[in-house]
mmCIF file of C-alpha atoms in Angstrom:
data_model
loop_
_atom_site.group_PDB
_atom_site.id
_atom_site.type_symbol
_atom_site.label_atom_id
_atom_site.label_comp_id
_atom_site.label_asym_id
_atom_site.label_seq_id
_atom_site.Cartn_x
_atom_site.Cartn_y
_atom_site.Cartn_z
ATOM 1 C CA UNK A 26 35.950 -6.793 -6.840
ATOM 2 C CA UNK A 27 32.668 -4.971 -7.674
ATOM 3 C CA UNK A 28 30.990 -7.780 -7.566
ATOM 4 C CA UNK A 29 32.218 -9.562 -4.876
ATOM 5 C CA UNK A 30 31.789 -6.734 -2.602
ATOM 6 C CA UNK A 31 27.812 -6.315 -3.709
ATOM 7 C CA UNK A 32 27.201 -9.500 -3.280
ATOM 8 C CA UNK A 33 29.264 -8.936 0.480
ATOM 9 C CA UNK A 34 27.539 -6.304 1.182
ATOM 10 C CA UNK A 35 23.847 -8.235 0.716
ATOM 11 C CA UNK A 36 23.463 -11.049 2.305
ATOM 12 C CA UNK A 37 26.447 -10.877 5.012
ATOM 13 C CA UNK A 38 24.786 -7.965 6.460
ATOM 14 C CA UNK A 39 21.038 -9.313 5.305
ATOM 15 C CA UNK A 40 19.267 -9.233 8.502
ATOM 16 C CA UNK A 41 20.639 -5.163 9.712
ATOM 17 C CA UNK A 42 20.050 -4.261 6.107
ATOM 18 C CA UNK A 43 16.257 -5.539 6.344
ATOM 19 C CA UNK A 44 15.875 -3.544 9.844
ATOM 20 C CA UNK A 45 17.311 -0.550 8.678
ATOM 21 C CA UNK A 46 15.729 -0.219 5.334
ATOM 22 C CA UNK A 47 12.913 -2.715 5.027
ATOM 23 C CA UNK A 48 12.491 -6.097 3.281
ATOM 24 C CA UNK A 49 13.264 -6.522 -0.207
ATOM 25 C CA UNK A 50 16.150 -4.084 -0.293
ATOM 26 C CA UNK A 51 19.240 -4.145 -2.557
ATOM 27 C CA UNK A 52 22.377 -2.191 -2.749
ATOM 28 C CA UNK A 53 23.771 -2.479 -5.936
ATOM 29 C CA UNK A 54 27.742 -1.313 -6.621
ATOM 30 C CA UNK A 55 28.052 1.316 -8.984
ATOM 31 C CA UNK A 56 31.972 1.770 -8.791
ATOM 32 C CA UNK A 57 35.230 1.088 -6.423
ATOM 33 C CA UNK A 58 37.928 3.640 -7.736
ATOM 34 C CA UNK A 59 40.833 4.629 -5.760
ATOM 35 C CA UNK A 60 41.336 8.597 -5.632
ATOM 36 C CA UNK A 61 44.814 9.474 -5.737
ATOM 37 C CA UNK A 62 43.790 12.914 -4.687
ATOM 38 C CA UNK A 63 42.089 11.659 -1.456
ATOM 39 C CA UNK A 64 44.330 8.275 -1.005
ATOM 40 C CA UNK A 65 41.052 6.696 -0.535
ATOM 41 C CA UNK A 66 38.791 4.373 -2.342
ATOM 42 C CA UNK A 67 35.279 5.873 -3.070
ATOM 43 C CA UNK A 68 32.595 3.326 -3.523
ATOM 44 C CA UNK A 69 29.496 4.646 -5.489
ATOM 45 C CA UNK A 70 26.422 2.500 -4.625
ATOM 46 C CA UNK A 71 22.757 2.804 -5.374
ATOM 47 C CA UNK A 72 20.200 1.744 -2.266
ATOM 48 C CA UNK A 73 16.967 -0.205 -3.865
ATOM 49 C CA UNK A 74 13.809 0.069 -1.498
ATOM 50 C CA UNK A 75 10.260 -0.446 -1.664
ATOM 51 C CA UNK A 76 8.803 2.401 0.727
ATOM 52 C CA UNK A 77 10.843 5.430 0.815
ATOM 53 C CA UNK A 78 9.160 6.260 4.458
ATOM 54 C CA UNK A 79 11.495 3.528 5.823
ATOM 55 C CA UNK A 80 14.593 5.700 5.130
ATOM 56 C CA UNK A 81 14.003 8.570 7.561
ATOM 57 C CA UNK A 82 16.816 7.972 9.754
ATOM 58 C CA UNK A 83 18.723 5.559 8.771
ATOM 59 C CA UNK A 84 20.214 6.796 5.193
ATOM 60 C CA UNK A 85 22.604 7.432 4.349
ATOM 61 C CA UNK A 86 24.108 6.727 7.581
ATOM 62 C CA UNK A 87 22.989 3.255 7.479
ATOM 63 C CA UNK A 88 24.532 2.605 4.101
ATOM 64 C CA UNK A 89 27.847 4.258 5.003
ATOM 65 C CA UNK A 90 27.558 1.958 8.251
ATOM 66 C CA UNK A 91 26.956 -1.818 6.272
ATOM 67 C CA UNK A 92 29.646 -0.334 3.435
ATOM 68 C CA UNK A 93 32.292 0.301 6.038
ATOM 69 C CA UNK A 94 31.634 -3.298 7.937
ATOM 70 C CA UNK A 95 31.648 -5.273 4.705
ATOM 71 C CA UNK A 96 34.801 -3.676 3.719
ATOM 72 C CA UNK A 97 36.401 -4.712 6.987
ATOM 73 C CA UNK A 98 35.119 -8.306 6.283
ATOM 74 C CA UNK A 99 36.770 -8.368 3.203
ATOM 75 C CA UNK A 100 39.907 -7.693 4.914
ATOM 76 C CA UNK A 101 40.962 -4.430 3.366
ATOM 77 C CA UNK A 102 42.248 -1.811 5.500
ATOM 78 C CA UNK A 103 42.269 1.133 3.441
ATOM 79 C CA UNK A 104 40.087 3.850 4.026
ATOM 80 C CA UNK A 105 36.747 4.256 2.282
ATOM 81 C CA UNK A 106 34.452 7.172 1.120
ATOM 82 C CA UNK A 107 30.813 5.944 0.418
ATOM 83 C CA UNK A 108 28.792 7.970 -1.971
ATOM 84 C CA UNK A 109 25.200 6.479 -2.416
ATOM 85 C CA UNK A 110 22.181 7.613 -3.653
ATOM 86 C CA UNK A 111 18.264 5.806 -3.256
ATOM 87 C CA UNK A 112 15.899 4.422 -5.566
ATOM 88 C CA UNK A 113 12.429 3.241 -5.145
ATOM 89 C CA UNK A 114 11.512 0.086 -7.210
ATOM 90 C CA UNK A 115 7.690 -1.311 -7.103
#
């Protein structure tokens, strides 16, 4: 599932992903658990850019935002918890 939803998650939503966070971006899927505590899955993901100065404004909101769409592509229903953090590569 991990996988599938990363890959999801990339190119479905390539073009808002490039406009929100510049070109060459990744998001790479750390972890999908479900919390029994919450009754919620929590997806962990990492946000790969080249020039941090593109993210004022648009994280983590913008991650939260393509996480929750792909998930609803996917066809689950369940709700979902996005923790992310950023990384600059290059």
């Amino acid at each position: 599932m991990k996988k599938s939803f990363e890959k999801v998650i990339n190119n479905y939503n390539n073009e808002e992903k490039k406009l929100l966070f510049g070109e060459g971006c990744e998001i790479i899927i750390n972890n999908i658990k479900y919390s029994t505590n919450t009754k919620k899955f929590v997806l962990d993901c990492k946000l790969l850019v080249n020039d941090i100065n593109l993210l004022e404004g648009s994280f983590p909101d913008g991650v939260v935002y393509l996480a929750l769409e792909s998930w609803k592509l996917m066809g689950f229903n369940q709700e979902l918890d996005v923790i992310s953090s950023v990384d600059l590569v290059g």
